[in-house]
PDB file of C-alpha atoms in Angstrom:
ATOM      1  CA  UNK A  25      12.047  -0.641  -7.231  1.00  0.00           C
ATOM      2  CA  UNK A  26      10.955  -2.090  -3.683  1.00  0.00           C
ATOM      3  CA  UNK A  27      13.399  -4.879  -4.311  1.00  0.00           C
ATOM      4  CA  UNK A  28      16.256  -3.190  -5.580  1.00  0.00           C
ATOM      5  CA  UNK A  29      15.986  -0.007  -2.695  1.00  0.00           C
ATOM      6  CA  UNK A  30      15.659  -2.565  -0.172  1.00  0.00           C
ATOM      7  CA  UNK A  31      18.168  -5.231  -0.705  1.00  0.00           C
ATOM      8  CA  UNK A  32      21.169  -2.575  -2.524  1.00  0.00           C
ATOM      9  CA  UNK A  33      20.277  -0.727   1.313  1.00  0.00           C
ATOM     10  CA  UNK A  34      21.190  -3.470   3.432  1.00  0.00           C
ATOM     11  CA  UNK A  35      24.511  -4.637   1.003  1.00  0.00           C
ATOM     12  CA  UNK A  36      25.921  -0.956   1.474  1.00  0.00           C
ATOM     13  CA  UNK A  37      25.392  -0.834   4.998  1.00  0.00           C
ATOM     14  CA  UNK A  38      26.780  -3.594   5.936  1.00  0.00           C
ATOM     15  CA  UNK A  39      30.093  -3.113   3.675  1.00  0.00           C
ATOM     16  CA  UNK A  40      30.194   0.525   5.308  1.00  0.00           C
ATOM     17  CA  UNK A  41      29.828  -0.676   8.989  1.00  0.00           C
ATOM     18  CA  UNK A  42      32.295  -3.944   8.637  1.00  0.00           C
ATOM     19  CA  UNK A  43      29.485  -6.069   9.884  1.00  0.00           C
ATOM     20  CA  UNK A  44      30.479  -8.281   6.652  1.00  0.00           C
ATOM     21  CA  UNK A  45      33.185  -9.993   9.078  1.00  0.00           C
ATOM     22  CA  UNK A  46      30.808 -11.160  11.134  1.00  0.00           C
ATOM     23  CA  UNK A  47      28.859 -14.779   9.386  1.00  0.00           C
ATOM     24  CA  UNK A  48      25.729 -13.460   9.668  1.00  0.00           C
ATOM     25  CA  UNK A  49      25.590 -10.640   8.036  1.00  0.00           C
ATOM     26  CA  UNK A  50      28.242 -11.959   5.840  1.00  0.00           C
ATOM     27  CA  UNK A  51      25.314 -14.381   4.407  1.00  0.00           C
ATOM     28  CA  UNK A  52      22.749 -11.631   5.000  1.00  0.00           C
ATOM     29  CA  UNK A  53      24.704  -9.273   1.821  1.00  0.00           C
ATOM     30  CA  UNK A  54      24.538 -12.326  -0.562  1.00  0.00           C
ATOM     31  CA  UNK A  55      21.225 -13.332   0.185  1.00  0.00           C
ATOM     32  CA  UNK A  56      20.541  -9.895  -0.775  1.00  0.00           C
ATOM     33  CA  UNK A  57      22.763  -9.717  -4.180  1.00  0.00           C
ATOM     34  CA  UNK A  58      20.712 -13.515  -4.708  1.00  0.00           C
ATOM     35  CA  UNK A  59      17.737 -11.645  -4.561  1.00  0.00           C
ATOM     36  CA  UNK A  60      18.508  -8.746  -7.327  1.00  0.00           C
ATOM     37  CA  UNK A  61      19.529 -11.372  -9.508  1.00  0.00           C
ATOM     38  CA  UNK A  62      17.085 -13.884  -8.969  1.00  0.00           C
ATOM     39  CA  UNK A  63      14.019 -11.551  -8.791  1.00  0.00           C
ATOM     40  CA  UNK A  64      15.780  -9.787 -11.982  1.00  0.00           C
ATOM     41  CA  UNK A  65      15.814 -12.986 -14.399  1.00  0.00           C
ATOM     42  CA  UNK A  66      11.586 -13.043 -14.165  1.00  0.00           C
ATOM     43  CA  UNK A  67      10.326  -9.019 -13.433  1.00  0.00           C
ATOM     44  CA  UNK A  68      11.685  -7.171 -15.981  1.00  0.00           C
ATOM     45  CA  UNK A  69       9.944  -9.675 -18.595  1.00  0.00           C
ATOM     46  CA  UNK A  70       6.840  -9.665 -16.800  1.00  0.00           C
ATOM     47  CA  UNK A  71       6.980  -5.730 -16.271  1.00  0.00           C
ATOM     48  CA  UNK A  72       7.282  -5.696 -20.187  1.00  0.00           C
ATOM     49  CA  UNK A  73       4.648  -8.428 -20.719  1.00  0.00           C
ATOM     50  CA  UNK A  74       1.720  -6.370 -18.578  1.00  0.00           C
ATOM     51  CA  UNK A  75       2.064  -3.228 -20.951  1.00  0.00           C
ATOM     52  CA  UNK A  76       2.103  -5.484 -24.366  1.00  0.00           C
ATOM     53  CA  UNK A  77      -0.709  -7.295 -25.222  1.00  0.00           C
ATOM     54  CA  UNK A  78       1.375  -9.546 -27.433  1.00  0.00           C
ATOM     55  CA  UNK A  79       3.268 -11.203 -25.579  1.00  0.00           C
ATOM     56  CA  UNK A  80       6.423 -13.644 -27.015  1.00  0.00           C
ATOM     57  CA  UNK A  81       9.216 -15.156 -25.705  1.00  0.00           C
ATOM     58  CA  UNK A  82      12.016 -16.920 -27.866  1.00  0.00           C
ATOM     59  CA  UNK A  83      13.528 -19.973 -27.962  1.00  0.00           C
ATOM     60  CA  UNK A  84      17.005 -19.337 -26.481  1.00  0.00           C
ATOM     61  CA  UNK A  85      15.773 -16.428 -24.068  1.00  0.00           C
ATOM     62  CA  UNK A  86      13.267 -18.654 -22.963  1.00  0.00           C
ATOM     63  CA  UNK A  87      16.019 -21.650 -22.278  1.00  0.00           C
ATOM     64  CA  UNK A  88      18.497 -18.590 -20.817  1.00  0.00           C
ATOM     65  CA  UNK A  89      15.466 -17.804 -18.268  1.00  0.00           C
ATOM     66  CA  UNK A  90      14.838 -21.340 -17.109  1.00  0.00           C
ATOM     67  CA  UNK A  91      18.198 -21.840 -16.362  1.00  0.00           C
ATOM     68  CA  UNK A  92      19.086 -18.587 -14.910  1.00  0.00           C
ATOM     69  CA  UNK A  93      15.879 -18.596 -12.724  1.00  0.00           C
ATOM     70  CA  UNK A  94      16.905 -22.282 -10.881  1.00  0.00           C
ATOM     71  CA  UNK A  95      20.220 -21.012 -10.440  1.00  0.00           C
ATOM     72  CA  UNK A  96      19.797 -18.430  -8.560  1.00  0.00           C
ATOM     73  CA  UNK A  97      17.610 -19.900  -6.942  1.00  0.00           C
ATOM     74  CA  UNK A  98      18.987 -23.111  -5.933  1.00  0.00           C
ATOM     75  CA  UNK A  99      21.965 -20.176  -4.573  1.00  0.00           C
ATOM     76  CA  UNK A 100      19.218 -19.075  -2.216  1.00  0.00           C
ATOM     77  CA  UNK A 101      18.140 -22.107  -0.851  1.00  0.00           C
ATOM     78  CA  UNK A 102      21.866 -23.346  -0.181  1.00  0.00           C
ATOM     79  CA  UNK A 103      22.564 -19.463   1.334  1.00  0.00           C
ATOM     80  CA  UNK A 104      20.012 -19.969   3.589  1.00  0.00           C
ATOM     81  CA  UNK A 105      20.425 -23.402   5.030  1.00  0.00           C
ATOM     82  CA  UNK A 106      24.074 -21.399   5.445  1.00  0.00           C
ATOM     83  CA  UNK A 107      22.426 -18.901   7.899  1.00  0.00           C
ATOM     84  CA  UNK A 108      20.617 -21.355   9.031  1.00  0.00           C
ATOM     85  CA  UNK A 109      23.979 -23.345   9.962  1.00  0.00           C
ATOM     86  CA  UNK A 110      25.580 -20.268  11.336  1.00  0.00           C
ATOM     87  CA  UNK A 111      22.497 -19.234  14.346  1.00  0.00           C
ATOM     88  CA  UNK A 112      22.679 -23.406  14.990  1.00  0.00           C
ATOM     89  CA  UNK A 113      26.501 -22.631  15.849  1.00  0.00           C
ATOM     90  CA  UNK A 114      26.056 -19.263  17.396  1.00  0.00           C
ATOM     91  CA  UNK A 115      23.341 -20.544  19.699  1.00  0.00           C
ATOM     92  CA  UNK A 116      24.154 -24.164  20.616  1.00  0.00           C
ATOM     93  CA  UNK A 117      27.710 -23.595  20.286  1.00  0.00           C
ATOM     94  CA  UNK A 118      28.896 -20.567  21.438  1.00  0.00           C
ATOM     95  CA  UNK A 119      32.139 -21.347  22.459  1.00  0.00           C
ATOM     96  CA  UNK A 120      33.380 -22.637  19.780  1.00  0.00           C
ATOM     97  CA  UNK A 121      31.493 -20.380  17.382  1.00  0.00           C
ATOM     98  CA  UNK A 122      34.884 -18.130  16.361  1.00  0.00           C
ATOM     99  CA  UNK A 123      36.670 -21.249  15.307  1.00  0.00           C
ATOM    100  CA  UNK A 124      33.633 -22.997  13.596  1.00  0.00           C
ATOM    101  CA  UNK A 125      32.487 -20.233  11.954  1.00  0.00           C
ATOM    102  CA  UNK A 126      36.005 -18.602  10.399  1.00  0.00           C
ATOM    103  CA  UNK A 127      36.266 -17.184   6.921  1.00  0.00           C
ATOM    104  CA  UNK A 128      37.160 -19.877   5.839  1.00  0.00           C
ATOM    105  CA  UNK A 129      34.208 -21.721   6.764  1.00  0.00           C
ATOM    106  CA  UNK A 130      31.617 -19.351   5.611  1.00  0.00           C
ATOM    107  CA  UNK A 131      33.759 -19.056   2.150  1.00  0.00           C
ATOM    108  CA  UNK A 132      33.349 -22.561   1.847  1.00  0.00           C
ATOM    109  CA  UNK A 133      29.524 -22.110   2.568  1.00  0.00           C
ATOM    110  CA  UNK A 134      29.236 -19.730  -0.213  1.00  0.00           C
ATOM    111  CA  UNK A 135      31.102 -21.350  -3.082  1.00  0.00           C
ATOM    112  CA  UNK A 136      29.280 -24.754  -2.052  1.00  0.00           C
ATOM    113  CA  UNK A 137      26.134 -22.561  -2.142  1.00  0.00           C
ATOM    114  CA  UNK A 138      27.274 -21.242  -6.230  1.00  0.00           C
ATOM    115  CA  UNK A 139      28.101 -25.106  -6.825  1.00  0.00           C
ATOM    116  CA  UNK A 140      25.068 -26.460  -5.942  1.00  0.00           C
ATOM    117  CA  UNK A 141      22.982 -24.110  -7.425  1.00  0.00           C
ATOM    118  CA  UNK A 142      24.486 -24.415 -10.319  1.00  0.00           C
ATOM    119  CA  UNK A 143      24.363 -28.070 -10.781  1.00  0.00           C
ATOM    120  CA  UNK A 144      20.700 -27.860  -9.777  1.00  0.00           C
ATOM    121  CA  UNK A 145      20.014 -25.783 -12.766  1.00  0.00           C
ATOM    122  CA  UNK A 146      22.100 -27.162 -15.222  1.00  0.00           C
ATOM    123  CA  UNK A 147      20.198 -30.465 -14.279  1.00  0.00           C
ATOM    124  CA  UNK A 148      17.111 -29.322 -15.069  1.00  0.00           C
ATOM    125  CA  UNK A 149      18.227 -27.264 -17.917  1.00  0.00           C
ATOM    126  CA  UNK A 150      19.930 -30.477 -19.875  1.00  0.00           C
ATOM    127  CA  UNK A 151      16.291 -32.339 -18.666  1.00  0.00           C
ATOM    128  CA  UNK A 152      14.229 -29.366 -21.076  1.00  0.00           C
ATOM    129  CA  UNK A 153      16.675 -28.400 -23.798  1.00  0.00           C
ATOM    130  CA  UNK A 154      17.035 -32.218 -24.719  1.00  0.00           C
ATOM    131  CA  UNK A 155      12.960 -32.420 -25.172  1.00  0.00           C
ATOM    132  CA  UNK A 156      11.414 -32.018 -28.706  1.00  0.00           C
ATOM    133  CA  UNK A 157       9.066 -29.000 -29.436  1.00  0.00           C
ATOM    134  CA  UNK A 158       6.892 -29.358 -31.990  1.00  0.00           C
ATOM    135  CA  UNK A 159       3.643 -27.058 -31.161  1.00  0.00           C
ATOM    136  CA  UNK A 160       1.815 -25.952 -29.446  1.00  0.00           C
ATOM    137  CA  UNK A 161       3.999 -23.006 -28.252  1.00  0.00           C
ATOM    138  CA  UNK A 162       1.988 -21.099 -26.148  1.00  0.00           C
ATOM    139  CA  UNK A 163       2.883 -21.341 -22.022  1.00  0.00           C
ATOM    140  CA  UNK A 164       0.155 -20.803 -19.313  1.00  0.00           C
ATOM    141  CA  UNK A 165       2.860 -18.866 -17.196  1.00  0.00           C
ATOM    142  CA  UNK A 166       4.466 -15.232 -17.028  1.00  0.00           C
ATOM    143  CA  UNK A 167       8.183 -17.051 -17.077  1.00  0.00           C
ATOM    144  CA  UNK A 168       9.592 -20.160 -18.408  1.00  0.00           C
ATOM    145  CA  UNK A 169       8.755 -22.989 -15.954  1.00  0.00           C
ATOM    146  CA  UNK A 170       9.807 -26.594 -16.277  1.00  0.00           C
ATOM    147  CA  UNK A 171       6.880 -28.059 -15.643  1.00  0.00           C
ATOM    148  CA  UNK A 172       4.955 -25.607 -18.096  1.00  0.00           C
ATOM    149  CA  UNK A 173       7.662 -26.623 -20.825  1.00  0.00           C
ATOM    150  CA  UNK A 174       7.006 -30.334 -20.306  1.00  0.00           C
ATOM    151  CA  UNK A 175       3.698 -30.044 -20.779  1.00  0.00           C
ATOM    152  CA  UNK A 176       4.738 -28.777 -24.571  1.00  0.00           C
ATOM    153  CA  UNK A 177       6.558 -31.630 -25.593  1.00  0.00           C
ATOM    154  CA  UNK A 178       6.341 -34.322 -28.236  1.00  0.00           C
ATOM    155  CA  UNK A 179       6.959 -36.946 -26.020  1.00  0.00           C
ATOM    156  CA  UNK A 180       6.210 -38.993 -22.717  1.00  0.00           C
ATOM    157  CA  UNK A 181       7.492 -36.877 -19.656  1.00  0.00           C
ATOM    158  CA  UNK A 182       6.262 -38.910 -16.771  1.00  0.00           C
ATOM    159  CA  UNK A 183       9.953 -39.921 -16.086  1.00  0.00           C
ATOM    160  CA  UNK A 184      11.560 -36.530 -16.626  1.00  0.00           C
ATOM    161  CA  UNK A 185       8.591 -35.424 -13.986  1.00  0.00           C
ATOM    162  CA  UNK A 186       9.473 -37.987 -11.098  1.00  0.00           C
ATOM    163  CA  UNK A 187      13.470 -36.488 -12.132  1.00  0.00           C
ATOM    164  CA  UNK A 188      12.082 -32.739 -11.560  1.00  0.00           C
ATOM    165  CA  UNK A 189      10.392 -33.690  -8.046  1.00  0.00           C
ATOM    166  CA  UNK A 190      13.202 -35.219  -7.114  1.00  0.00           C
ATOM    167  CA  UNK A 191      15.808 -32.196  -8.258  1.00  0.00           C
ATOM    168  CA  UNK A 192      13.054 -29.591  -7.057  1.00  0.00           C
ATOM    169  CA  UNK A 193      10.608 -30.851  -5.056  1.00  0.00           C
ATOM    170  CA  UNK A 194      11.981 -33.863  -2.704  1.00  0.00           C
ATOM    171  CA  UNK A 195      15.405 -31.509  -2.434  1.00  0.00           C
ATOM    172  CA  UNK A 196      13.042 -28.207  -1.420  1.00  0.00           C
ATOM    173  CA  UNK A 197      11.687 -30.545   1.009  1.00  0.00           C
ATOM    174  CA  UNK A 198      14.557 -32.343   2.387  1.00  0.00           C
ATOM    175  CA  UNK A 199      15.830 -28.738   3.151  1.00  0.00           C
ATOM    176  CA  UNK A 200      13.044 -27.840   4.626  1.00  0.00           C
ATOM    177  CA  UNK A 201      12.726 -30.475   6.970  1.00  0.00           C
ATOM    178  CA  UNK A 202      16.306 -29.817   8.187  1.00  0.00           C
ATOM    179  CA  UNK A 203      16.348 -26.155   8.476  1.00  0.00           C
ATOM    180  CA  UNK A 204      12.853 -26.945  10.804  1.00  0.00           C
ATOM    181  CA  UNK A 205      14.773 -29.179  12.759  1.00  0.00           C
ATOM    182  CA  UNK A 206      17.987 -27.107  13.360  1.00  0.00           C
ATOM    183  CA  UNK A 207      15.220 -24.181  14.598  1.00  0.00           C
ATOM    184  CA  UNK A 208      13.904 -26.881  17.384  1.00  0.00           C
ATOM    185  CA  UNK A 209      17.402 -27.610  18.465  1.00  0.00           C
ATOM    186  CA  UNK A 210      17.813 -24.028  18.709  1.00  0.00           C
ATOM    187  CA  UNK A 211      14.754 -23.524  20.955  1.00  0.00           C
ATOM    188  CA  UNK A 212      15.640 -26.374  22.698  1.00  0.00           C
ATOM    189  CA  UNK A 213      18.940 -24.839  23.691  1.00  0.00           C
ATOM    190  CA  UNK A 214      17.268 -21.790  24.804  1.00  0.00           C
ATOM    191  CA  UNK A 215      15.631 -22.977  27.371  1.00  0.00           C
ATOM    192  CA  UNK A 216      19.118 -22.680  29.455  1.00  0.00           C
ATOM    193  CA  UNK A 217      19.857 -19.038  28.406  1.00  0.00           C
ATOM    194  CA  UNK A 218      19.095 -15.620  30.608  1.00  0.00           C
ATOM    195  CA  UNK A 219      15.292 -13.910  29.233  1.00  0.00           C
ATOM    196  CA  UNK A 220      17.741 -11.071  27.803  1.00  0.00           C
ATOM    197  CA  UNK A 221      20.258 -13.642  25.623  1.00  0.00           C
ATOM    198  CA  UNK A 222      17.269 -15.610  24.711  1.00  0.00           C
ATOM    199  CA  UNK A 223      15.177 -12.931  23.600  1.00  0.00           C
ATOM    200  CA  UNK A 224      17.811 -11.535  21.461  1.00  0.00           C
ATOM    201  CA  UNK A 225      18.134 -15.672  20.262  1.00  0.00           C
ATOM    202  CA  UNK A 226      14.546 -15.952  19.312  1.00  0.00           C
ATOM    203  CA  UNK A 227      14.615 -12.581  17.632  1.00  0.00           C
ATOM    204  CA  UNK A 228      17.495 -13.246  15.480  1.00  0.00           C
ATOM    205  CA  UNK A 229      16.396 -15.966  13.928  1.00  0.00           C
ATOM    206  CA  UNK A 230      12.103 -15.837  14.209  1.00  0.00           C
ATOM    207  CA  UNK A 231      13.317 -13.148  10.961  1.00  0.00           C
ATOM    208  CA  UNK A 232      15.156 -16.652   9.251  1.00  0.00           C
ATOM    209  CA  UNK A 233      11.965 -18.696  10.090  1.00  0.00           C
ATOM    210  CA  UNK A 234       9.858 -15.926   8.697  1.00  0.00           C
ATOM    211  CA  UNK A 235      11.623 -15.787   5.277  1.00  0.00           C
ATOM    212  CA  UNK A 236      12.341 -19.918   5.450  1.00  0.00           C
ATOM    213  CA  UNK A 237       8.533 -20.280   5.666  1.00  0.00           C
ATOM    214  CA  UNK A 238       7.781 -17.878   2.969  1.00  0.00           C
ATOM    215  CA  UNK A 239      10.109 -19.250   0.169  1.00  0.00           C
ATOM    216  CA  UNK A 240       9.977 -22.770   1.067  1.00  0.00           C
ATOM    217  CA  UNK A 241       6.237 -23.281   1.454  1.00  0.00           C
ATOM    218  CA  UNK A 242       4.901 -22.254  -1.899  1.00  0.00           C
ATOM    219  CA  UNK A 243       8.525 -24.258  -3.888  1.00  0.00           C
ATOM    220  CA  UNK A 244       7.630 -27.434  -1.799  1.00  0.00           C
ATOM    221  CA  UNK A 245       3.164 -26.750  -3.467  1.00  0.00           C
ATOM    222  CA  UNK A 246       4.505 -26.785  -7.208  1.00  0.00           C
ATOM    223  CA  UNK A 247       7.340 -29.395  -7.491  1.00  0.00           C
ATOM    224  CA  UNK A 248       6.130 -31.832  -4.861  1.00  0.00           C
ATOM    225  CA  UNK A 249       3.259 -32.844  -6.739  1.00  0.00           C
ATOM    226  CA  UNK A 250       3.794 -34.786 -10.426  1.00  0.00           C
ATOM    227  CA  UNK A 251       4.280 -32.350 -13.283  1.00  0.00           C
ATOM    228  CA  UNK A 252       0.739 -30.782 -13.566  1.00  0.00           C
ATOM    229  CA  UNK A 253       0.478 -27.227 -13.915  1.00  0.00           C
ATOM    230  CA  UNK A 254      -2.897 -25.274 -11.679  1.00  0.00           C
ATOM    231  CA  UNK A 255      -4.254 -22.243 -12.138  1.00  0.00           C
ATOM    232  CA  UNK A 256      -3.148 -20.928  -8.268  1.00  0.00           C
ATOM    233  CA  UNK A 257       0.529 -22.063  -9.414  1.00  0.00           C
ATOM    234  CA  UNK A 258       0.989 -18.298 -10.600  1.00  0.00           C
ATOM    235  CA  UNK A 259       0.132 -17.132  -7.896  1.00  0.00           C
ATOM    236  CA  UNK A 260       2.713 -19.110  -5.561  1.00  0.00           C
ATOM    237  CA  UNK A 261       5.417 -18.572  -7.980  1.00  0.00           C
ATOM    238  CA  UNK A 262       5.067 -15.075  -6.876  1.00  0.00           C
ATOM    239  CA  UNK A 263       5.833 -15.407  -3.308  1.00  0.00           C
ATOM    240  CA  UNK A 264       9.416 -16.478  -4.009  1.00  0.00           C
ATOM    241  CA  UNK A 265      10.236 -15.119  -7.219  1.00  0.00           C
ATOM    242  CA  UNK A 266       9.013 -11.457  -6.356  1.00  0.00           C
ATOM    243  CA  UNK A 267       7.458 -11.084  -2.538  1.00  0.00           C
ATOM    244  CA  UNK A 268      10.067 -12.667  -0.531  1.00  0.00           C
ATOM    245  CA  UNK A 269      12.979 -10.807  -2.594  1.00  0.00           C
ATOM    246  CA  UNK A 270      11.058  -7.501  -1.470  1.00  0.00           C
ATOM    247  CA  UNK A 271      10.095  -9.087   2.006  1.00  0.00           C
ATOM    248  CA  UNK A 272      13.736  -9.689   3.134  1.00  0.00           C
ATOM    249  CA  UNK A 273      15.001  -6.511   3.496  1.00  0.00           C
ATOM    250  CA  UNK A 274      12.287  -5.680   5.763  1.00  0.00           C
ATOM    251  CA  UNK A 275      12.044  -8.544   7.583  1.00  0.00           C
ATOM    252  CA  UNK A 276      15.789  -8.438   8.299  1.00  0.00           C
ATOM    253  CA  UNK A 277      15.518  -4.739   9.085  1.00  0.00           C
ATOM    254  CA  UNK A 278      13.111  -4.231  11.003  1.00  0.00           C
ATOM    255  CA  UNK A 279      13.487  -7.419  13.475  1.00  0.00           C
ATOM    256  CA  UNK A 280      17.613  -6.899  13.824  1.00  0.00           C
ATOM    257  CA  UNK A 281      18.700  -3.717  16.004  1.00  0.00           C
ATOM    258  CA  UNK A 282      22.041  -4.137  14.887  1.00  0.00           C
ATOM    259  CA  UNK A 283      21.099  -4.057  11.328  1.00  0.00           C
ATOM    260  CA  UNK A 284      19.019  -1.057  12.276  1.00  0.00           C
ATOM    261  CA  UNK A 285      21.587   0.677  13.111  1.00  0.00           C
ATOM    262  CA  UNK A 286      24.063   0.323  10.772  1.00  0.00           C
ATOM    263  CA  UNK A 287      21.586   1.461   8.385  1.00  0.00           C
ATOM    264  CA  UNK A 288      21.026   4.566  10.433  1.00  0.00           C
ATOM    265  CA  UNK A 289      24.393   5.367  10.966  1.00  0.00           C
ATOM    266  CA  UNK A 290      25.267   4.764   6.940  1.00  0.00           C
ATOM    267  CA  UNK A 291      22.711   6.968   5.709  1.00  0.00           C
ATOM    268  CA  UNK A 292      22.905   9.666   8.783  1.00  0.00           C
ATOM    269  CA  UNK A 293      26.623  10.144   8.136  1.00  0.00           C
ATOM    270  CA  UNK A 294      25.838  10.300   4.151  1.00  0.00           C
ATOM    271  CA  UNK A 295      23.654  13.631   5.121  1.00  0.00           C
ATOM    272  CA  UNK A 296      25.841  14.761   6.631  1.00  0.00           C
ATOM    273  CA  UNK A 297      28.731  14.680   4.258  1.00  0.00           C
ATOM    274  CA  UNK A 298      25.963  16.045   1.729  1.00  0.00           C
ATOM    275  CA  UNK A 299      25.776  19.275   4.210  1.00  0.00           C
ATOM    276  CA  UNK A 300      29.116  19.760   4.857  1.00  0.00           C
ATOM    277  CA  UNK A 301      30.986  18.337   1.930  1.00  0.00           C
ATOM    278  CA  UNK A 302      34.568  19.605   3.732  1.00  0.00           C
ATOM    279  CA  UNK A 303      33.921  16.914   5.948  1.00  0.00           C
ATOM    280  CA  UNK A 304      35.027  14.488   3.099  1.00  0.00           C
ATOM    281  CA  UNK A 305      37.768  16.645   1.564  1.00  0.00           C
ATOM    282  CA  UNK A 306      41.322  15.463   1.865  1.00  0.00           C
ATOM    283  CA  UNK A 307      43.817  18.287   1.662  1.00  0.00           C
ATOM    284  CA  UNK A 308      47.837  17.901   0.895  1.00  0.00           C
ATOM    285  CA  UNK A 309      49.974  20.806   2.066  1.00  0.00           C
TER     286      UNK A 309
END
């Protein structure tokens, strides 16, 4: 419920207040629609799981999960090197920002964000589906994992492993590393600006750090490592399959005073319709 209040909350305000023509906010409403559909591929299984004490997953479902889980998620990584892109532009470039940063650009952005989550998925997807299964079928996870899949096959997967950390883990990484060093060329650009402009700088995108950290960190601890499964791996898998979907919101909210308004003004003006509905009345005489 925290997830879906939160991120549907910041999509309608910023459709409502046009800030969807400006890049950053234009990312910030498909990170959010990211979120509902990556967060809803793995809760409303596990919701269902904690009040059964049987719990079963088949075949297909289970094959439909992996692959739907890695998509959307390889959509959120690429969205937010995207934003990451766009404060890199708007900060050490702010001339040229307008003509960097058109539609078209951050259209591009978003369908080479679809394409290469989708090719990261159906990677690892042809990887699993092309294993053999023959028992035991029981997976030490609440969703359908590649590593926890490999460890269920008939056959030797220490190749298909080094192929996963280098799809997953090495790419997490390599994205990690880059987004890190567009944030020190951002601080390094700083330096020059007014304590006003570079306060506003530094709060605009300490929020990206914040949620860069939090997704990145525990996806670089599973699929770094060969394809062993560990008890704590659970509990990482929650940080960005559940907590950072239901972190964003707030951390976007509450650290942008544009965004903070918009949402006021949305929801204010909502009320008031409520009260006075003749407010939104159109009459024809």
């Amino acid at each position: 419920l925290a997830i879906w209040l939160g991120n549907l909350i910041i999509m309608i305000s910023i459709t409502c207040r046009q800030l969807i023509n400006q890049p950053m906010y234009f990312f910030l409403r498909y990170l959010a629609i990211s979120d509902l559909f990556y967060t809803s591929t793995v809760t409303p299984k596990l919701m269902t799981d904690l009040t059964m004490d049987w719990k079963v997953i088949s075949y297909n479902n289970c094959m439909a999960q992996l692959f739907t889980t890695h998509l959307f998620g390889g959509i959120e990584v690429f969205i937010l090197t995207g934003m990451a892109y766009d404060r890199y532009v708007a900060i050490c470039k702010p001339l040229h920002y307008a003509i960097i940063m058109n539609k078209q650009m951050c259209n591009l952005i978003l369908i080479a964000s679809c394409a290469g989550g989708f090719l990261h998925s159906l990677g690892l997807f042809l990887l699993t589906i092309l294993l053999p299964f023959c028992g035991p079928n029981e997976i030490d996870h609440y969703f359908c994992d590649v590593y926890t899949l490999l460890k269920l096959a008939c056959t030797d997967t220490h190749k298909i492993g080094f192929l996963v950390i280098a799809s997953s883990g090495l790419m997490g990484l390599a994205v990690f590393i880059v987004l890190m060093a567009s944030y020190l060329l951002i601080l390094y650009n700083v330096r020059a600006y007014s304590a006003e402009r570079r306060r506003k700088a530094l709060s605009t995108c300490s929020s990206h750090i914040t949620v860069v950290i939090l997704f990145f960190a525990p996806v670089i601890f599973i699929y770094i490592r060969p394809a062993i499964t560990l008890p704590e791996d659970k509990v990482f898998t929650l940080f960005y399959t559940i907590i950072v979907p239901m972190l964003n919101p707030l951390i976007y909210t509450l650290r942008n005073t544009e965004m903070k308004n918009a949402i006021r003004r949305v929801w204010h003006n909502q009320r008031l319709l409520e009260r006075n509905p003749v407010i939104g009345r159109s009459f024809i005489f």
